[in-house]
CSV table of C-alpha atoms (C1' of nucleotides) in Angstrom, one decimal:
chain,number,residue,atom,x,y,z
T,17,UNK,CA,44.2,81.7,-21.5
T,18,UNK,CA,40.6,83.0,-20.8
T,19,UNK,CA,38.5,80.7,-18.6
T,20,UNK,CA,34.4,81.1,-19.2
T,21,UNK,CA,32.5,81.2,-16.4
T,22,UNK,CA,30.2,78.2,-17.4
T,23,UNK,CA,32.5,74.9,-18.1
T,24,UNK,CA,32.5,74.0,-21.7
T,25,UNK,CA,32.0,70.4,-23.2
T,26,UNK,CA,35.7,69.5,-22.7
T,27,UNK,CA,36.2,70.9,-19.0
T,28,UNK,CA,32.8,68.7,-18.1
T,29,UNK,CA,34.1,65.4,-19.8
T,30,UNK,CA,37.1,65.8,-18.2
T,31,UNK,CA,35.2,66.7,-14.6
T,32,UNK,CA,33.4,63.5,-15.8
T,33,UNK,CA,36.3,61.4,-16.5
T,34,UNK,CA,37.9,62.4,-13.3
T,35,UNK,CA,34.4,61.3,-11.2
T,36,UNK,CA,34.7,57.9,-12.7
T,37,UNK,CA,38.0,57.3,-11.7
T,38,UNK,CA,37.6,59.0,-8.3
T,39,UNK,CA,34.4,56.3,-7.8
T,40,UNK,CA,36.7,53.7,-9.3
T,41,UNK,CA,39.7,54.1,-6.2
T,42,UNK,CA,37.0,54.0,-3.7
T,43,UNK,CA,34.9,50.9,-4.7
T,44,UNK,CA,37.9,49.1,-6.6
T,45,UNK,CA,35.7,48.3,-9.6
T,46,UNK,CA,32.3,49.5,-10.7
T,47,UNK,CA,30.5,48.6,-14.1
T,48,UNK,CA,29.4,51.4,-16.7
T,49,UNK,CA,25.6,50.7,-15.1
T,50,UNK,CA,26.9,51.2,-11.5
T,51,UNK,CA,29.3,54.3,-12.4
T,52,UNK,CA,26.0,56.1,-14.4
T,53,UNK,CA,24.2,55.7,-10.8
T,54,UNK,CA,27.0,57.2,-9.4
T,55,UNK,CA,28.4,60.3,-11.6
T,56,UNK,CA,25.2,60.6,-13.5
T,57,UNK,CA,22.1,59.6,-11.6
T,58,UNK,CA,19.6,62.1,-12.8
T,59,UNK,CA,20.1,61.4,-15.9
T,60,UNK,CA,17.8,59.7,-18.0
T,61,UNK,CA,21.1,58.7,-20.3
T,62,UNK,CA,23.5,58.2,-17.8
T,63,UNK,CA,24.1,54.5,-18.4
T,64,UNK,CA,24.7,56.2,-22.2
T,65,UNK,CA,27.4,58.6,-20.6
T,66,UNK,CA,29.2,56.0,-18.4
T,67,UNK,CA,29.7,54.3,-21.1
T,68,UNK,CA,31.3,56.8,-23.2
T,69,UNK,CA,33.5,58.2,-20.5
T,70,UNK,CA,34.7,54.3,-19.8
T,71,UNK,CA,35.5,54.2,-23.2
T,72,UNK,CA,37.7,57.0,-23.7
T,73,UNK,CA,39.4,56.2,-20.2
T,74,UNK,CA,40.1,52.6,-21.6
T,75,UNK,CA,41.3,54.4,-25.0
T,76,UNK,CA,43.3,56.0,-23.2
T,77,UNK,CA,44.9,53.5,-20.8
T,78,UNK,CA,43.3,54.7,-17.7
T,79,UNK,CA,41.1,51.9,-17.0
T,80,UNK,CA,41.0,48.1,-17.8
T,81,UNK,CA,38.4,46.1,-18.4
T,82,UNK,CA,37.7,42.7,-16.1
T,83,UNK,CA,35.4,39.9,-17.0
T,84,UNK,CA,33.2,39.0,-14.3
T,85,UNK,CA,32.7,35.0,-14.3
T,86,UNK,CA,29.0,36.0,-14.6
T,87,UNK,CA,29.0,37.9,-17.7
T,88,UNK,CA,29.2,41.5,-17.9
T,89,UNK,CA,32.1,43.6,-17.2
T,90,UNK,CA,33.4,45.3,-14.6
T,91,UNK,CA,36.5,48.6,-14.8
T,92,UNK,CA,39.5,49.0,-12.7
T,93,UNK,CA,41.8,51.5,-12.3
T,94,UNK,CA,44.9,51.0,-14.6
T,95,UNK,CA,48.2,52.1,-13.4
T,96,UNK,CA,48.1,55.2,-15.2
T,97,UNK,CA,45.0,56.0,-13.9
T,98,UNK,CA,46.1,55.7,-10.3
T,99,UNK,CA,49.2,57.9,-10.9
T,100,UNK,CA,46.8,60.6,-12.7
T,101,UNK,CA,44.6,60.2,-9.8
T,102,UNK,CA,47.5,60.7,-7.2
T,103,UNK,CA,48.6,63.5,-9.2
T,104,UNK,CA,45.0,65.1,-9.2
T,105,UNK,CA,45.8,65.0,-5.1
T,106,UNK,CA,43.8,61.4,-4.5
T,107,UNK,CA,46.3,60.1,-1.9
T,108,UNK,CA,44.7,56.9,-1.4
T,109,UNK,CA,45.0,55.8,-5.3
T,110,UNK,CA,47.4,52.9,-5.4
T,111,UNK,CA,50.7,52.9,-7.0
T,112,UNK,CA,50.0,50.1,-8.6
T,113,UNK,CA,46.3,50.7,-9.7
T,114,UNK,CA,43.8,48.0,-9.7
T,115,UNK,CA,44.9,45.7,-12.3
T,116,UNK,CA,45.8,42.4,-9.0
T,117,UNK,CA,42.4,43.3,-8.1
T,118,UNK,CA,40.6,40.0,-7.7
T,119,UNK,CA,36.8,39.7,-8.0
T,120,UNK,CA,36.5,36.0,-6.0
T,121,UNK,CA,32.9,36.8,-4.7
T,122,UNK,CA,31.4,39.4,-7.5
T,123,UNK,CA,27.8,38.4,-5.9
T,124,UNK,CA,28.7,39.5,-2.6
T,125,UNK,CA,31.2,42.7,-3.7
T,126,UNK,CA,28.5,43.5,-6.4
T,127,UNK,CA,25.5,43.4,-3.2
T,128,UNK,CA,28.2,45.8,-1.3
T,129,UNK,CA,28.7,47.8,-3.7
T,130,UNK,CA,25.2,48.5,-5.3
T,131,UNK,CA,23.3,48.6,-1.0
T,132,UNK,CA,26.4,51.1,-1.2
T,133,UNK,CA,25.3,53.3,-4.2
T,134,UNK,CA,21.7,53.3,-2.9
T,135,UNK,CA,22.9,54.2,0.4
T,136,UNK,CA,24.7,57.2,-1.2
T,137,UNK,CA,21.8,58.2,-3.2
T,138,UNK,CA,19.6,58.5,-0.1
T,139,UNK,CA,22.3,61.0,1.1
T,140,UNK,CA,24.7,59.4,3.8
T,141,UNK,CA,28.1,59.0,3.4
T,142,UNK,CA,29.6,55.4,3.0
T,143,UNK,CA,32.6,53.9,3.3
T,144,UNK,CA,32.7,51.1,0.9
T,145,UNK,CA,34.1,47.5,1.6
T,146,UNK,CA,37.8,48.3,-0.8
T,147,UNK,CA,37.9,51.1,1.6
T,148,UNK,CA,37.5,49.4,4.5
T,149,UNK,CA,39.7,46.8,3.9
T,150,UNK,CA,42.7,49.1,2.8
T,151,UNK,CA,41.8,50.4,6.2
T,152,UNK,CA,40.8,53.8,4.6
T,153,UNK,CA,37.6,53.9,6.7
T,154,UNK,CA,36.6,54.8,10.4
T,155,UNK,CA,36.7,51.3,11.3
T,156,UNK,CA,36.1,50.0,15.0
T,157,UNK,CA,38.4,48.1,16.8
T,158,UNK,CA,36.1,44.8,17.5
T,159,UNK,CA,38.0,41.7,17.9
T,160,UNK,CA,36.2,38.3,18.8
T,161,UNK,CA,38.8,35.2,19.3
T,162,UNK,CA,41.6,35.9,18.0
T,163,UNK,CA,40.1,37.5,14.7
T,164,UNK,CA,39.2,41.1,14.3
T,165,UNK,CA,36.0,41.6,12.9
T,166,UNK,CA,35.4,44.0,9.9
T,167,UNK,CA,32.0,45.5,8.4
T,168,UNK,CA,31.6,44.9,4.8
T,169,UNK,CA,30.0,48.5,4.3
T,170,UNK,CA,30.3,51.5,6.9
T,171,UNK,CA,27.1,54.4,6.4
T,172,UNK,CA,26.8,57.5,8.0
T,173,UNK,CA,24.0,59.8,8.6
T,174,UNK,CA,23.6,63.4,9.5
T,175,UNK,CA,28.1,63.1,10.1
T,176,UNK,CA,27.3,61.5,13.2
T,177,UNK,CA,25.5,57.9,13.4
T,178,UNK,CA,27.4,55.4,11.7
T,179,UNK,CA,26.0,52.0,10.2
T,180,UNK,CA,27.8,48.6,10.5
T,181,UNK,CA,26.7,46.9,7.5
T,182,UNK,CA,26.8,42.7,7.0
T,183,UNK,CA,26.3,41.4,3.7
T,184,UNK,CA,25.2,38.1,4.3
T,185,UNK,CA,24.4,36.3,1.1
T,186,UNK,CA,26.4,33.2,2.2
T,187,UNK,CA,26.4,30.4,4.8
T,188,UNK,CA,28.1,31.1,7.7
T,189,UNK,CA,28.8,28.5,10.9
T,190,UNK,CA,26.6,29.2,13.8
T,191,UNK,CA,29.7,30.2,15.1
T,192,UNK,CA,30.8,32.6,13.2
T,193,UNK,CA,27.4,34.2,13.7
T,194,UNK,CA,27.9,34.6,17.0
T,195,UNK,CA,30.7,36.2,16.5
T,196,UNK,CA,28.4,38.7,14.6
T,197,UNK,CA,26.4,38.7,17.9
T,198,UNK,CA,29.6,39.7,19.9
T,199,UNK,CA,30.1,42.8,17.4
T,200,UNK,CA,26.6,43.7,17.7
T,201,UNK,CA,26.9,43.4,21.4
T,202,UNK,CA,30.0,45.6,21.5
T,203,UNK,CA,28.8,48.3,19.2
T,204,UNK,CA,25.3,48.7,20.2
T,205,UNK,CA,25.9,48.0,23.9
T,206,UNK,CA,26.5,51.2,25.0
T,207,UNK,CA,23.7,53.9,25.7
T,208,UNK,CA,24.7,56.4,23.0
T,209,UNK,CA,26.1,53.4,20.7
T,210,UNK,CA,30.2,52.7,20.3
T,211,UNK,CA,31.7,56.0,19.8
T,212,UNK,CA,34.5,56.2,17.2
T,213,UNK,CA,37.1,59.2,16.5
T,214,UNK,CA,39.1,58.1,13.4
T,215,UNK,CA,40.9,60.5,10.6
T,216,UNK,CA,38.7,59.5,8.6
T,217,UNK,CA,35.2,60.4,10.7
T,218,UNK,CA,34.0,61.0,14.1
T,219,UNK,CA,30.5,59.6,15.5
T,220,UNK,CA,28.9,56.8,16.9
T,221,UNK,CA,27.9,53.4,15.8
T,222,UNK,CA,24.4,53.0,16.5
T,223,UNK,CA,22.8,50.4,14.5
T,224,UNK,CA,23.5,47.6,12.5
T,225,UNK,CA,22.1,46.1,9.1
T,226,UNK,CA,22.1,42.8,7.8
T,227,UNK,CA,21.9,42.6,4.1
T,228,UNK,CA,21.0,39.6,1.9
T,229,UNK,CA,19.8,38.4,-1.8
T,230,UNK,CA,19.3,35.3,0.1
T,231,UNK,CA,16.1,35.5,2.9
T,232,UNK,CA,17.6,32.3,4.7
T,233,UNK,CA,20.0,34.1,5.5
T,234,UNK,CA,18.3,36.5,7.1
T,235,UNK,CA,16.3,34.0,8.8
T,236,UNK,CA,20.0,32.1,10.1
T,237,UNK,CA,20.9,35.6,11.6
T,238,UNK,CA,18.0,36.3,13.1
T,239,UNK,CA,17.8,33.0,14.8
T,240,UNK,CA,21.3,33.1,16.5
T,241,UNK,CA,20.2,36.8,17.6
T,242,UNK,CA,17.1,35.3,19.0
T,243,UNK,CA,19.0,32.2,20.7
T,244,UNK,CA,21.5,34.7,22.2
T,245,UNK,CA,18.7,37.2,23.9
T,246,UNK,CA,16.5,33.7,25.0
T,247,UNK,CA,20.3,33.2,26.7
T,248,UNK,CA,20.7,36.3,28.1
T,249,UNK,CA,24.0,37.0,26.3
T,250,UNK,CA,22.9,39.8,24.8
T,251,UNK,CA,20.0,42.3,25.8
T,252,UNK,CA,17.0,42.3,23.9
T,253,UNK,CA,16.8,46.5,23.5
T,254,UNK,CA,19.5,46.3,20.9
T,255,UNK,CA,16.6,44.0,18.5
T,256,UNK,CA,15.8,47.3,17.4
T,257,UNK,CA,18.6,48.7,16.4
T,258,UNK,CA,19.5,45.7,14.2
T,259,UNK,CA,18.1,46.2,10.6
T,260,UNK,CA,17.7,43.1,8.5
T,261,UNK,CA,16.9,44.6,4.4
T,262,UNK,CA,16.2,41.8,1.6
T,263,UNK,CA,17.7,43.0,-1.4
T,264,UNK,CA,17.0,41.4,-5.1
T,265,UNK,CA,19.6,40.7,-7.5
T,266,UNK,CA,19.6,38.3,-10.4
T,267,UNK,CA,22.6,35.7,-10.6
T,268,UNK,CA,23.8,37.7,-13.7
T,269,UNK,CA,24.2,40.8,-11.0
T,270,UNK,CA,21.3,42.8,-12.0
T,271,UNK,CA,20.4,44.9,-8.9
T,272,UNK,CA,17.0,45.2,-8.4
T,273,UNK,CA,17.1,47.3,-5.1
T,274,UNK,CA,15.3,46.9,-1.8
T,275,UNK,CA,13.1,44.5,-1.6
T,276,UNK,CA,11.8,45.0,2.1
T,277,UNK,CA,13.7,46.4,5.5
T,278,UNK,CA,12.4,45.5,8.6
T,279,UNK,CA,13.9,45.8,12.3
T,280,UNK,CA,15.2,42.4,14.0
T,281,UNK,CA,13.0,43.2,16.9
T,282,UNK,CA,10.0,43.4,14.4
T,283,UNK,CA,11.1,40.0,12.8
T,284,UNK,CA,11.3,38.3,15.9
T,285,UNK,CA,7.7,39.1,16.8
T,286,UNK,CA,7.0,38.1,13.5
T,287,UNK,CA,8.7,34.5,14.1
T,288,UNK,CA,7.2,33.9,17.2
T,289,UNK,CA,4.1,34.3,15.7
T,290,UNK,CA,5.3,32.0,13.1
T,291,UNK,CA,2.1,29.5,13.3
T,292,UNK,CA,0.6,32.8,11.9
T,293,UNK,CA,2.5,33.3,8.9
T,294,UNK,CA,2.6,29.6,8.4
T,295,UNK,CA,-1.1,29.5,7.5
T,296,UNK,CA,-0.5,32.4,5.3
T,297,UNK,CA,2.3,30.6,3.1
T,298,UNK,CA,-0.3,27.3,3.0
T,299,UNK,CA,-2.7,29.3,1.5
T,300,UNK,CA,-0.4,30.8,-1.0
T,301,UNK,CA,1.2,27.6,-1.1
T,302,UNK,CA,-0.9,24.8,-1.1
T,303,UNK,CA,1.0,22.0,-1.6
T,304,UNK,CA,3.7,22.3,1.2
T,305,UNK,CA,6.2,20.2,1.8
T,306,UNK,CA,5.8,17.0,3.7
T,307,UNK,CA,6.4,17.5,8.1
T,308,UNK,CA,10.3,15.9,8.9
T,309,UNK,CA,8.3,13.7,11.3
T,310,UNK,CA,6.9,11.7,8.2
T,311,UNK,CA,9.7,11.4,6.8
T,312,UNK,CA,11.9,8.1,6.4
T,313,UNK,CA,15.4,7.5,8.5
T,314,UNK,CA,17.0,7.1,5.3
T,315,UNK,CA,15.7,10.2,4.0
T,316,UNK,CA,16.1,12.1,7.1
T,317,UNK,CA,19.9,11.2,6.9
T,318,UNK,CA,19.9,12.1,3.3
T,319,UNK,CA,19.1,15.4,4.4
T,320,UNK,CA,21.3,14.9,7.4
T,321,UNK,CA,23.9,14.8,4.4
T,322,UNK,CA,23.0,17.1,2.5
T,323,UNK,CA,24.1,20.0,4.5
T,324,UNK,CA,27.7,18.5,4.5
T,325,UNK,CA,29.4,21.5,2.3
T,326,UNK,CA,27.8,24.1,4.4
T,327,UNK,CA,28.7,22.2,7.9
T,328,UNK,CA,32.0,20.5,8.8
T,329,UNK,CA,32.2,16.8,8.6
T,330,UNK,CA,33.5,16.7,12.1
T,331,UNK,CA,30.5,18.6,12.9
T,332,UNK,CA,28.3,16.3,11.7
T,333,UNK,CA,29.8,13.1,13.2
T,334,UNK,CA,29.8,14.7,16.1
T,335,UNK,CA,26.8,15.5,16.2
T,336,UNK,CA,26.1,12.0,15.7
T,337,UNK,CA,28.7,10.0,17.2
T,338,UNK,CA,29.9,8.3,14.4
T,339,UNK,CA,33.9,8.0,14.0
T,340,UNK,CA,34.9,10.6,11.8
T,341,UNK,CA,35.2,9.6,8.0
T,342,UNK,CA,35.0,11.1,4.4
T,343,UNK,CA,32.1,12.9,2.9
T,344,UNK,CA,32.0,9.9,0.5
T,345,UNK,CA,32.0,7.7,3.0
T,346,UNK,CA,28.9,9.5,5.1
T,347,UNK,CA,26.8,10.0,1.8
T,348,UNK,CA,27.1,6.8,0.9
T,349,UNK,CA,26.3,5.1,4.7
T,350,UNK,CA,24.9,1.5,4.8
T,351,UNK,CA,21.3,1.6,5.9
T,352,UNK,CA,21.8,-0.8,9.0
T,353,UNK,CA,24.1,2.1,10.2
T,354,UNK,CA,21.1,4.8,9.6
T,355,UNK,CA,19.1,2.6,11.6
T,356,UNK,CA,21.7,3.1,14.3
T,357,UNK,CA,21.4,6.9,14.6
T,358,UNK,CA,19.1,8.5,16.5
T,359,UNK,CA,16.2,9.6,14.6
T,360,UNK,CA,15.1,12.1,17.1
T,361,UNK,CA,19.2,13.6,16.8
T,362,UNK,CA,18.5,13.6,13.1
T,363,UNK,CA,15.3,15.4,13.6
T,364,UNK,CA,16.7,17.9,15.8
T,365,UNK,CA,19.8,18.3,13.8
T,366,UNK,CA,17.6,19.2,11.0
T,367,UNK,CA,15.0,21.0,12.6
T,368,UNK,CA,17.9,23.2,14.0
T,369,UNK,CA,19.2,24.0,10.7
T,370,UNK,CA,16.2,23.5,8.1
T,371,UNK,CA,13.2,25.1,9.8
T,372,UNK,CA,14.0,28.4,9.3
T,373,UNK,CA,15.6,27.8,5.6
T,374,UNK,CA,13.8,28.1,2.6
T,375,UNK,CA,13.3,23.7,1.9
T,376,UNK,CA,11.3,23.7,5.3
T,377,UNK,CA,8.8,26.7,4.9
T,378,UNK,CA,9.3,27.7,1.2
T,379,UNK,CA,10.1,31.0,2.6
T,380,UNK,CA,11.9,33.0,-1.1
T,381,UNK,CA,12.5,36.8,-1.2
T,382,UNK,CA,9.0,37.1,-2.1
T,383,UNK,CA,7.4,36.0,0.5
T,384,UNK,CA,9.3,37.9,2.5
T,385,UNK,CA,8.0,40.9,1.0
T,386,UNK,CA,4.7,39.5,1.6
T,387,UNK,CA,5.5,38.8,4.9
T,388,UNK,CA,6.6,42.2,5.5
T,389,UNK,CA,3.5,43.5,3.8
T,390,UNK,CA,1.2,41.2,5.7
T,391,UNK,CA,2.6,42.3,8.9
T,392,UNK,CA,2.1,45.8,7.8
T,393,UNK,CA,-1.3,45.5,7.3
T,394,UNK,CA,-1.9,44.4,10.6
T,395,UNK,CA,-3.5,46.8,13.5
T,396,UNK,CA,-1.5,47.1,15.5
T,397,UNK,CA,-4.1,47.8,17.8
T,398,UNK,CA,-5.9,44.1,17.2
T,399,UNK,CA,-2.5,42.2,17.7
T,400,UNK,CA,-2.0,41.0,21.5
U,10,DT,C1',20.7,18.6,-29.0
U,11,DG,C1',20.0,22.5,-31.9
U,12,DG,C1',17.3,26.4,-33.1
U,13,DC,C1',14.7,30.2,-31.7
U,14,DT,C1',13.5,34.1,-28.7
U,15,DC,C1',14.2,37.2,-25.0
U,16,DT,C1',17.1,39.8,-21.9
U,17,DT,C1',21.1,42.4,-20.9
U,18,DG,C1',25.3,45.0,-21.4
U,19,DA,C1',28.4,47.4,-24.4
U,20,DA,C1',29.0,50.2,-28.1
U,21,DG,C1',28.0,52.9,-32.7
U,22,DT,C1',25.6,56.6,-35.1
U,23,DC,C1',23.0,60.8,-35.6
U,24,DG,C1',21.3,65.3,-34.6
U,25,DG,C1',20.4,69.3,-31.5
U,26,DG,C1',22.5,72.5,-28.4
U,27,DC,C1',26.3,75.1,-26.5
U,28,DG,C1',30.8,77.6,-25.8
U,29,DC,C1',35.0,79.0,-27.8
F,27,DG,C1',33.5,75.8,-37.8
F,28,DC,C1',35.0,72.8,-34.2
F,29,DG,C1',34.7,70.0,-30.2
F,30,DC,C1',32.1,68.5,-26.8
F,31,DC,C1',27.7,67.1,-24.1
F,32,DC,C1',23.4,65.0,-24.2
F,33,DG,C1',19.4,62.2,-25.8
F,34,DA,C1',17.4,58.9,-28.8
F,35,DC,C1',17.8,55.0,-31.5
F,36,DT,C1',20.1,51.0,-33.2
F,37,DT,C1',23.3,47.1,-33.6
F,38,DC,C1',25.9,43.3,-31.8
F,39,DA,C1',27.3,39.6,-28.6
F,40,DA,C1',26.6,36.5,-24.9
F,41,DG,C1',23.7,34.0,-21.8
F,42,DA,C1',19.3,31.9,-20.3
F,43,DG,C1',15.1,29.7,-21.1
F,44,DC,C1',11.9,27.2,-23.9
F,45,DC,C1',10.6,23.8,-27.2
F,46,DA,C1',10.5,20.3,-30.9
DNA sequence: TGGCTCTTGAAGTCGGGCGC
DNA sequence: GCGCCCGACTTCAAGAGCCA
């Protein structure tokens, strides 16, 4: 059989189809608007193409289709297609394809995977978080406590400076951002950053990015990272190699991109300059909210409350000395006992947790970005 | 609460171009 | 002529938001 030198409309869809499954083994589900970014990203019809290819792949038993719980759809690797895969050499495809793939966090996954794409499209070479967690990535041995601690994304530029990557689009205990300070302190501790020789890459961690849809978030890690260098646990030089990128995407997982990067060191100057941006957001905003200080004990405690499925209840009596009791119990507190707590404990309690969330400042992503952009317009020359 | 509109994702159809 | 890629246009369904 004569092969042409130029591949003809059969040989590409089926280089094609073989791309999409290829992406599919290594992000463990994609949608047809992902997969066009992916295999066909110059290409003004590419969300056109991914859809056709997904089409004949599900015709032909090589895919299934998921339903996300947020509409849309999202493809897996069928058994069939992880034995064609295997057969085309892919050693890492799954016996049993994709089809127990669970998608309990498609926010999160879907943020991985799209900060992933991008990533890739700017040129560095990722590792996604499937990969990582079938261990198919070059993965640093960090452990704080008795848990090792894993990256949700691993990027890598010019095959020698590795990215750790934290999607944070969820709360997280203050102590479980610590740990996050631990990693950083591990991996960016060293002069030339943590080195790493895997089998599946060579180089050296060097910095560390902090993703979120969510800019509290952002704010939460950059406050532990601030309490830990006030504290000495950490040292300060390492601000700078800490990224933190605001990324927008709608609850319906439309990916919007990058909405603004900026370095932790950067953002801490930022905060402490805070009285700054404050007057900013008042004049964008001019009805803020009312100070904590004004507000009642009740209310205070309401608040207090509020933050009960993000905290632990133990936490929170604690915190306030009370015996421990049920949720139900706390929300629903007599107001003699209120009066009982300290209202300077609720206020600090509070202040320690809502000052740098969106209900205190009205901080959103947008701000952010004009944060960002008000900082950039600065002189950098006039700024003391 | 129901109807309407808009947005978004998935999929169908058609025609031009290309290689065999 | 056939089979495929590619681009453009269209249709359909589901969800969200708005309004009477």
């Amino acid at each position: 059989m004569a092969h042409s030198k130029r591949p003809d409309g059969y040989e590409t869809a089926q280089a094609n189809r073989h791309q999409v499954l290829r992406w599919l083994n290594r992000f463990g589900g994609l949608t047809t608007s992902q997969l066009s970014r992916l295999v066909w990203p110059d290409m003004s019809s590419g969300q056109r193409m991914a859809q056709r290819t997904i089409h004949a792949l599900k015709k032909g038993g090589l895919v299934i289709r998921r339903q996300l719980p947020n509409g849309g759809s999202t493809y897996v690797l069928s058994e069939r297609g992880s034995r064609l895969l295997r057969e085309l050499g892919v050693t890492t495809a799954s016996a049993r394809g994709q089809r127990d793939l669970k998608f309990e966090k498609p926010m999160h996954r879907f943020i991985c995977n799209e900060f992933a794409i991008d990533r890739h499209l700017e040129g560095l070479r990722i590792w996604t978080e499937f990969e990582i967690q079938r261990q198919q990535a070059p993965t640093p041995r960090i452990t704080v406590g008795r848990h090792r601690k894993i990256p949700d994304l691993i990027t890598q530029a010019n095959d020698v400076y590795l990215s750790w990557v934290e999607v944070e689009n969820a709360y997280k205990s203050q102590s479980r951002l610590l740990e996050l300070v631990t990693v950083a302190d591990r991996l960016l501790g060293p002069r030339d950053g943590f080195e790493i020789r895997s089998k599946h890459a060579e180089g050296f961690f060097t910095n560390m990015v902090f993703v979120a849809s969510n800019l509290s978030r952002l704010i939460a890690v950059s406050r532990c990272f601030s309490v830990a260098f006030e504290k000495h646990l950490i040292s300060w030089d390492i601000a700078r190699d800490i990224e933190l990128v605001a990324v927008s995407m709608t609850e319906r997982l439309r990916w919007s991109g990058t909405v603004g990067t900026v370095t932790l060191e950067t953002f801490l100057i930022a905060v402490e300059q805070y009285t700054d941006i404050q007057k900013v957001l008042l004049d964008e905003f001019p009805e803020p909210p009312p100070r904590l200080e004004d507000l009642s004990s009740w209310t205070l405690w309401k608040h207090c409350v509020s933050l009960f499925e993000e905290d632990t209840v133990e936490e929170l009596c604690n915190e306030f000395e009370l015996d421990t009791a049920s949720p139900d119990a706390l929300k629903s507190l007599p107001d003699n006992k209120i009066d009982c707590i300290d209202r300077n404990q609720m206020l600090a309690y509070l202040r320690d947790r809502l000052v740098w969330r969106d209900a205190d400042v009205g901080l959103n992503t947008e701000f952010l970005q004009q944060c960002m952009n008000w900082y950039s317009q600065q002189d950098p020359d006039s700024s003391s």
